[in-house]
Amino acid sequence: MASFYLWLMCLCWMIVLGHGILEAEASHRVYRNLASLQPASPSQTYRTSYHFQPPKNWMNDPNGPTVYKGLYHLFYQYNPLGPDWGNIVWAHSTSKDLINWNPHKAAIFPSQKGDVNGCWSGSTTMLRGENPAILYTGIDPKNQQVQNLAVPRNLSDPYLIEWVKSPYNPLMTPTPENKINSSSFRDPTTAWLGPDGRWRVIVGNKLNRRGKALLYRSKDFVRWTKAQHPLYSIQGTGMWECPDFYPVSSSPIGLDTSTIGEGVKHVLKVSLDDTKHDQYAIGTYVHSKDVFVPNAGAAEKFSGLRYDYGKFYASKTFYDSLKKRRILWGWINESLSREDYIAQGWSGVQAIPRLIWLDKSGKQLVQWPISEIETLRQKKVGYPLTLLKSGSTLEVQGIKAAQADVDVSFQVASQLEQADALDPSWTDPQLLCSQKGASVRGGTGPFGLKVLASKDLQEYTAVFFRIFKARNKYVVLMCSDQSRSSLNEKPDKTTYGAFLDVDPLHEELSLRSLIDHSIVESFGGKGKACITSRVYPTKALGNEARLYVFNYGKANVAISSMNAWTMKNASINRKN
Ligand code: DQQ
């Protein structure tokens, strides 16, 4: 503890002496003078009520999520000194249910040569005997990115409060011989154990414009050797941050990271620094050659598959051995200007943890909020089969609309002849959604929800579907239109969109949205496409927020079922 505070004091001293901007080679630009600015008290206007966030200051990537002795652990990139990126440590919280969290002191903070300039992202691996070990990126005295190891001081402590760093750190370093660019070498994954008894881990990297997942192997988790070839790489994709590599099967039952065998596919996810998108490919892990071979057509630029088509970055999965499932965490950044989030006194929220598995088509992943979130459901309103006539808007009354969980299903099979034709050049769903927002009338659609809406509908975020007729099938577009989400002009209001692999002729179209004051996490087609929006209403705040279901298409649409719940507050990182 004493050394932590000593380090904090040193940092303050460095910050007082330093002025202006220091370029960091990650995706964050360091404004030394801003990184330690704190408003008198953090603003609560846009704080969430059941999403994970610290009481104040800056948070980015989720780090090293795991479960140990019945307790869930989440570490995260955190600036203890202010609401902007800088001074990064691994903050730490634990939970019994992944919903309510208790804060602890920082688990990993600069204390060695190998991390004196920062403790960046990494992952936890369960070594034999269920002993956790963390590999993370340290920034050394020369500002080089190196990989370090930390292990718990006391394995009998389920809270894993104290972490001890390996005296052999750094374990993986950039050298002229290994041709690793020292400013593009970071974010080790959870390691997996091969049939030959050696551990494997990948580290994000780029060489010129080629993004790479560098592969390392080790017998003892301490001495690591770089493989001749990367696990996978793609020309022209830029830096691969926070890679993730894990097995999946087409069942929500998850697989431990080292699982290989019949019927098992592998997922390679990378966080593309250039676009701030978390993209993934599904394929085969050929363990005899230690390479990842994407499914046909899935390779080039990850063929556009994303975990979430809104704000969701630097994500990480872990295998929950308690409940035999794979869980995904992801960081939701602010859409405010730097000036405004600094004035707010905090920045960044974590998305609700999601169950993740392979769709039965084998072509994509499916995500769904963990079932524990349903324990926060309070007052419920339900609607029976309802006809939503063309041009109608219906208010969902009786719940607290600023903090809600809503699940609605639409039937449109009998109304598809009115669907507009899809122009073959409309291949970019985000662009299509921005051109055809919620106020653009179509044949079948737009229909869906207006959330965080003001009573006069001057403000709302519209999450909706629109159906097009292609040559021999119907195409479903899912949009989150933020153009009217706030009367404040300053926040970024980019509209997001995704194509949804659901056949509206034979299937219902479902939409679930988790609404939490300034966050809307939406799951279309039972989790086949997810869109997270960060919004800042000025009127639709607290009890003034409303929820509507609407249909602005020419065709009538049937609501086959709709349930909505008020969500109660979770207890998140409150000081005891
Ligand atoms: N954030 C970390 C890096 C990572 C980036 C630094 C992704 O390790 O590459 O805070 O957001």
JSON list of C-alpha atoms in Angstrom, two decimals, residues 62-198:
[
{"chain": "A", "resi": 62, "resn": "PRO", "atom": "CA", "xyz": [-11.81, -4.78, -19.28]},
{"chain": "A", "resi": 63, "resn": "ASN", "atom": "CA", "xyz": [-8.78, -6.81, -18.20]},
{"chain": "A", "resi": 64, "resn": "GLY", "atom": "CA", "xyz": [-8.24, -10.38, -17.03]},
{"chain": "A", "resi": 65, "resn": "PRO", "atom": "CA", "xyz": [-11.85, -11.32, -16.17]},
{"chain": "A", "resi": 66, "resn": "THR", "atom": "CA", "xyz": [-12.02, -14.63, -14.36]},
{"chain": "A", "resi": 67, "resn": "VAL", "atom": "CA", "xyz": [-13.75, -16.65, -11.66]},
{"chain": "A", "resi": 68, "resn": "TYR", "atom": "CA", "xyz": [-11.86, -17.91, -8.62]},
{"chain": "A", "resi": 69, "resn": "LYS", "atom": "CA", "xyz": [-13.16, -19.78, -5.58]},
{"chain": "A", "resi": 70, "resn": "GLY", "atom": "CA", "xyz": [-16.73, -18.82, -6.47]},
{"chain": "A", "resi": 71, "resn": "LEU", "atom": "CA", "xyz": [-16.03, -15.11, -6.94]},
{"chain": "A", "resi": 72, "resn": "TYR", "atom": "CA", "xyz": [-15.98, -13.25, -10.23]},
{"chain": "A", "resi": 73, "resn": "HIS", "atom": "CA", "xyz": [-13.11, -10.82, -10.81]},
{"chain": "A", "resi": 74, "resn": "LEU", "atom": "CA", "xyz": [-12.98, -7.89, -13.16]},
{"chain": "A", "resi": 75, "resn": "PHE", "atom": "CA", "xyz": [-9.84, -5.81, -13.58]},
{"chain": "A", "resi": 76, "resn": "TYR", "atom": "CA", "xyz": [-9.89, -2.76, -15.79]},
{"chain": "A", "resi": 77, "resn": "GLN", "atom": "CA", "xyz": [-7.67, -0.04, -17.21]},
{"chain": "A", "resi": 78, "resn": "TYR", "atom": "CA", "xyz": [-8.08, 2.89, -14.85]},
{"chain": "A", "resi": 79, "resn": "ASN", "atom": "CA", "xyz": [-6.63, 6.33, -14.20]},
{"chain": "A", "resi": 80, "resn": "PRO", "atom": "CA", "xyz": [-6.66, 6.83, -10.41]},
{"chain": "A", "resi": 81, "resn": "LEU", "atom": "CA", "xyz": [-5.84, 10.51, -10.87]},
{"chain": "A", "resi": 82, "resn": "GLY", "atom": "CA", "xyz": [-8.43, 11.83, -13.28]},
{"chain": "A", "resi": 83, "resn": "PRO", "atom": "CA", "xyz": [-11.14, 11.44, -15.92]},
{"chain": "A", "resi": 84, "resn": "ASP", "atom": "CA", "xyz": [-8.85, 11.26, -18.97]},
{"chain": "A", "resi": 85, "resn": "TRP", "atom": "CA", "xyz": [-6.61, 8.42, -20.15]},
{"chain": "A", "resi": 86, "resn": "GLY", "atom": "CA", "xyz": [-3.22, 8.28, -18.38]},
{"chain": "A", "resi": 87, "resn": "ASN", "atom": "CA", "xyz": [-1.41, 6.90, -15.30]},
{"chain": "A", "resi": 88, "resn": "ILE", "atom": "CA", "xyz": [-2.91, 3.51, -16.12]},
{"chain": "A", "resi": 89, "resn": "VAL", "atom": "CA", "xyz": [-3.26, 0.81, -13.43]},
{"chain": "A", "resi": 90, "resn": "TRP", "atom": "CA", "xyz": [-5.30, -2.39, -13.19]},
{"chain": "A", "resi": 91, "resn": "ALA", "atom": "CA", "xyz": [-8.22, -1.47, -10.94]},
{"chain": "A", "resi": 92, "resn": "HIS", "atom": "CA", "xyz": [-10.05, -4.44, -9.43]},
{"chain": "A", "resi": 93, "resn": "SER", "atom": "CA", "xyz": [-13.56, -5.41, -8.34]},
{"chain": "A", "resi": 94, "resn": "THR", "atom": "CA", "xyz": [-15.20, -8.69, -7.35]},
{"chain": "A", "resi": 95, "resn": "SER", "atom": "CA", "xyz": [-18.74, -10.00, -7.52]},
{"chain": "A", "resi": 96, "resn": "LYS", "atom": "CA", "xyz": [-20.81, -13.04, -6.62]},
{"chain": "A", "resi": 97, "resn": "ASP", "atom": "CA", "xyz": [-23.22, -12.58, -9.51]},
{"chain": "A", "resi": 98, "resn": "LEU", "atom": "CA", "xyz": [-21.51, -10.45, -12.19]},
{"chain": "A", "resi": 99, "resn": "ILE", "atom": "CA", "xyz": [-24.09, -7.72, -11.47]},
{"chain": "A", "resi": 100, "resn": "ASN", "atom": "CA", "xyz": [-23.26, -6.28, -8.01]},
{"chain": "A", "resi": 101, "resn": "TRP", "atom": "CA", "xyz": [-19.58, -5.40, -7.55]},
{"chain": "A", "resi": 102, "resn": "ASN", "atom": "CA", "xyz": [-17.30, -4.54, -4.65]},
{"chain": "A", "resi": 103, "resn": "PRO", "atom": "CA", "xyz": [-14.24, -2.38, -5.27]},
{"chain": "A", "resi": 104, "resn": "HIS", "atom": "CA", "xyz": [-10.73, -3.29, -4.12]},
{"chain": "A", "resi": 105, "resn": "LYS", "atom": "CA", "xyz": [-7.41, -1.53, -4.26]},
{"chain": "A", "resi": 106, "resn": "ALA", "atom": "CA", "xyz": [-5.57, -1.56, -7.59]},
{"chain": "A", "resi": 107, "resn": "ALA", "atom": "CA", "xyz": [-4.21, -5.05, -8.30]},
{"chain": "A", "resi": 108, "resn": "ILE", "atom": "CA", "xyz": [-1.38, -4.16, -10.68]},
{"chain": "A", "resi": 109, "resn": "PHE", "atom": "CA", "xyz": [0.35, -0.81, -10.82]},
{"chain": "A", "resi": 110, "resn": "PRO", "atom": "CA", "xyz": [3.79, 0.39, -11.97]},
{"chain": "A", "resi": 111, "resn": "SER", "atom": "CA", "xyz": [6.42, -0.95, -9.59]},
{"chain": "A", "resi": 112, "resn": "GLN", "atom": "CA", "xyz": [9.03, -2.67, -11.73]},
{"chain": "A", "resi": 113, "resn": "LYS", "atom": "CA", "xyz": [11.36, -1.69, -14.53]},
{"chain": "A", "resi": 114, "resn": "GLY", "atom": "CA", "xyz": [9.15, -3.64, -16.92]},
{"chain": "A", "resi": 115, "resn": "ASP", "atom": "CA", "xyz": [6.05, -1.54, -16.21]},
{"chain": "A", "resi": 116, "resn": "VAL", "atom": "CA", "xyz": [7.35, 1.73, -14.79]},
{"chain": "A", "resi": 117, "resn": "ASN", "atom": "CA", "xyz": [5.52, 3.71, -17.46]},
{"chain": "A", "resi": 118, "resn": "GLY", "atom": "CA", "xyz": [2.18, 1.91, -17.29]},
{"chain": "A", "resi": 119, "resn": "CYS", "atom": "CA", "xyz": [0.34, -1.37, -16.81]},
{"chain": "A", "resi": 120, "resn": "TRP", "atom": "CA", "xyz": [-1.70, -1.97, -19.94]},
{"chain": "A", "resi": 121, "resn": "SER", "atom": "CA", "xyz": [-4.12, -4.65, -20.98]},
{"chain": "A", "resi": 122, "resn": "GLY", "atom": "CA", "xyz": [-3.82, -8.39, -20.51]},
{"chain": "A", "resi": 123, "resn": "SER", "atom": "CA", "xyz": [-5.58, -11.57, -19.47]},
{"chain": "A", "resi": 124, "resn": "THR", "atom": "CA", "xyz": [-5.85, -14.20, -16.77]},
{"chain": "A", "resi": 125, "resn": "THR", "atom": "CA", "xyz": [-5.01, -17.86, -17.36]},
{"chain": "A", "resi": 126, "resn": "MET", "atom": "CA", "xyz": [-5.87, -20.67, -14.95]},
{"chain": "A", "resi": 127, "resn": "LEU", "atom": "CA", "xyz": [-2.70, -22.72, -14.61]},
{"chain": "A", "resi": 128, "resn": "ARG", "atom": "CA", "xyz": [-2.83, -26.35, -13.57]},
{"chain": "A", "resi": 129, "resn": "GLY", "atom": "CA", "xyz": [-4.59, -26.73, -10.25]},
{"chain": "A", "resi": 130, "resn": "GLU", "atom": "CA", "xyz": [-6.75, -23.68, -10.98]},
{"chain": "A", "resi": 131, "resn": "ASN", "atom": "CA", "xyz": [-4.04, -21.19, -10.03]},
{"chain": "A", "resi": 132, "resn": "PRO", "atom": "CA", "xyz": [-4.59, -17.83, -11.72]},
{"chain": "A", "resi": 133, "resn": "ALA", "atom": "CA", "xyz": [-1.77, -16.04, -13.52]},
{"chain": "A", "resi": 134, "resn": "ILE", "atom": "CA", "xyz": [-1.95, -12.68, -15.26]},
{"chain": "A", "resi": 135, "resn": "LEU", "atom": "CA", "xyz": [0.01, -11.75, -18.37]},
{"chain": "A", "resi": 136, "resn": "TYR", "atom": "CA", "xyz": [-0.12, -8.03, -19.08]},
{"chain": "A", "resi": 137, "resn": "THR", "atom": "CA", "xyz": [1.66, -5.39, -21.11]},
{"chain": "A", "resi": 138, "resn": "GLY", "atom": "CA", "xyz": [4.10, -3.17, -19.27]},
{"chain": "A", "resi": 139, "resn": "ILE", "atom": "CA", "xyz": [5.62, 0.03, -20.58]},
{"chain": "A", "resi": 140, "resn": "ASP", "atom": "CA", "xyz": [9.33, -0.01, -19.75]},
{"chain": "A", "resi": 141, "resn": "PRO", "atom": "CA", "xyz": [11.72, 2.91, -19.10]},
{"chain": "A", "resi": 142, "resn": "LYS", "atom": "CA", "xyz": [12.35, 3.26, -22.85]},
{"chain": "A", "resi": 143, "resn": "ASN", "atom": "CA", "xyz": [8.60, 3.35, -23.49]},
{"chain": "A", "resi": 144, "resn": "GLN", "atom": "CA", "xyz": [8.81, -0.08, -25.09]},
{"chain": "A", "resi": 145, "resn": "GLN", "atom": "CA", "xyz": [5.88, -2.47, -24.80]},
{"chain": "A", "resi": 146, "resn": "VAL", "atom": "CA", "xyz": [6.87, -5.70, -23.04]},
{"chain": "A", "resi": 147, "resn": "GLN", "atom": "CA", "xyz": [4.90, -8.60, -21.57]},
{"chain": "A", "resi": 148, "resn": "ASN", "atom": "CA", "xyz": [4.93, -9.32, -17.83]},
{"chain": "A", "resi": 149, "resn": "LEU", "atom": "CA", "xyz": [3.61, -11.93, -15.42]},
{"chain": "A", "resi": 150, "resn": "ALA", "atom": "CA", "xyz": [1.90, -11.47, -12.04]},
{"chain": "A", "resi": 151, "resn": "VAL", "atom": "CA", "xyz": [0.50, -14.14, -9.70]},
{"chain": "A", "resi": 152, "resn": "PRO", "atom": "CA", "xyz": [-1.56, -13.92, -6.50]},
{"chain": "A", "resi": 153, "resn": "ARG", "atom": "CA", "xyz": [0.42, -13.55, -3.29]},
{"chain": "A", "resi": 154, "resn": "ASN", "atom": "CA", "xyz": [-2.06, -15.64, -1.34]},
{"chain": "A", "resi": 155, "resn": "LEU", "atom": "CA", "xyz": [-4.00, -18.36, -3.12]},
{"chain": "A", "resi": 156, "resn": "SER", "atom": "CA", "xyz": [-6.25, -18.90, -0.14]},
{"chain": "A", "resi": 157, "resn": "ASP", "atom": "CA", "xyz": [-7.64, -15.37, -0.55]},
{"chain": "A", "resi": 158, "resn": "PRO", "atom": "CA", "xyz": [-10.70, -15.61, -2.83]},
{"chain": "A", "resi": 159, "resn": "TYR", "atom": "CA", "xyz": [-10.52, -11.82, -3.34]},
{"chain": "A", "resi": 160, "resn": "LEU", "atom": "CA", "xyz": [-6.99, -12.08, -4.78]},
{"chain": "A", "resi": 161, "resn": "ILE", "atom": "CA", "xyz": [-6.12, -8.69, -3.34]},
{"chain": "A", "resi": 162, "resn": "GLU", "atom": "CA", "xyz": [-2.32, -8.86, -3.57]},
{"chain": "A", "resi": 163, "resn": "TRP", "atom": "CA", "xyz": [-0.46, -9.66, -6.76]},
{"chain": "A", "resi": 164, "resn": "VAL", "atom": "CA", "xyz": [3.25, -10.41, -7.00]},
{"chain": "A", "resi": 165, "resn": "LYS", "atom": "CA", "xyz": [5.18, -9.74, -10.16]},
{"chain": "A", "resi": 166, "resn": "SER", "atom": "CA", "xyz": [7.63, -12.26, -11.55]},
{"chain": "A", "resi": 167, "resn": "PRO", "atom": "CA", "xyz": [11.27, -11.40, -10.88]},
{"chain": "A", "resi": 168, "resn": "TYR", "atom": "CA", "xyz": [11.91, -12.61, -14.45]},
{"chain": "A", "resi": 169, "resn": "ASN", "atom": "CA", "xyz": [9.82, -9.81, -15.97]},
{"chain": "A", "resi": 170, "resn": "PRO", "atom": "CA", "xyz": [9.73, -8.79, -18.75]},
{"chain": "A", "resi": 171, "resn": "LEU", "atom": "CA", "xyz": [9.12, -12.22, -20.24]},
{"chain": "A", "resi": 172, "resn": "MET", "atom": "CA", "xyz": [8.59, -11.16, -23.85]},
{"chain": "A", "resi": 173, "resn": "THR", "atom": "CA", "xyz": [10.44, -8.19, -25.30]},
{"chain": "A", "resi": 174, "resn": "PRO", "atom": "CA", "xyz": [10.87, -6.56, -28.69]},
{"chain": "A", "resi": 175, "resn": "THR", "atom": "CA", "xyz": [14.40, -6.90, -30.04]},
{"chain": "A", "resi": 176, "resn": "PRO", "atom": "CA", "xyz": [15.99, -6.06, -33.41]},
{"chain": "A", "resi": 177, "resn": "GLU", "atom": "CA", "xyz": [16.37, -9.84, -34.00]},
{"chain": "A", "resi": 178, "resn": "ASN", "atom": "CA", "xyz": [12.70, -10.66, -33.56]},
{"chain": "A", "resi": 179, "resn": "LYS", "atom": "CA", "xyz": [11.72, -7.64, -35.70]},
{"chain": "A", "resi": 180, "resn": "ILE", "atom": "CA", "xyz": [8.95, -6.60, -33.31]},
{"chain": "A", "resi": 181, "resn": "ASN", "atom": "CA", "xyz": [7.99, -2.97, -33.36]},
{"chain": "A", "resi": 182, "resn": "SER", "atom": "CA", "xyz": [8.31, -1.91, -29.72]},
{"chain": "A", "resi": 183, "resn": "SER", "atom": "CA", "xyz": [5.35, 0.45, -29.91]},
{"chain": "A", "resi": 184, "resn": "SER", "atom": "CA", "xyz": [3.00, -2.18, -31.38]},
{"chain": "A", "resi": 185, "resn": "PHE", "atom": "CA", "xyz": [3.40, -5.20, -29.14]},
{"chain": "A", "resi": 186, "resn": "ARG", "atom": "CA", "xyz": [0.69, -5.58, -26.54]},
{"chain": "A", "resi": 187, "resn": "ASP", "atom": "CA", "xyz": [-2.36, -7.15, -24.90]},
{"chain": "A", "resi": 188, "resn": "PRO", "atom": "CA", "xyz": [-1.59, -10.87, -24.30]},
{"chain": "A", "resi": 189, "resn": "THR", "atom": "CA", "xyz": [-4.57, -13.23, -24.41]},
{"chain": "A", "resi": 190, "resn": "THR", "atom": "CA", "xyz": [-5.57, -15.96, -22.02]},
{"chain": "A", "resi": 191, "resn": "ALA", "atom": "CA", "xyz": [-3.07, -18.76, -22.76]},
{"chain": "A", "resi": 192, "resn": "TRP", "atom": "CA", "xyz": [-4.09, -22.24, -23.84]},
{"chain": "A", "resi": 193, "resn": "LEU", "atom": "CA", "xyz": [-2.38, -25.56, -23.27]},
{"chain": "A", "resi": 194, "resn": "GLY", "atom": "CA", "xyz": [-1.51, -27.67, -26.33]},
{"chain": "A", "resi": 195, "resn": "PRO", "atom": "CA", "xyz": [-1.55, -31.48, -26.47]},
{"chain": "A", "resi": 196, "resn": "ASP", "atom": "CA", "xyz": [2.28, -31.33, -26.24]},
{"chain": "A", "resi": 197, "resn": "GLY", "atom": "CA", "xyz": [2.03, -29.80, -22.76]},
{"chain": "A", "resi": 198, "resn": "ARG", "atom": "CA", "xyz": [3.24, -26.38, -23.84]}
]
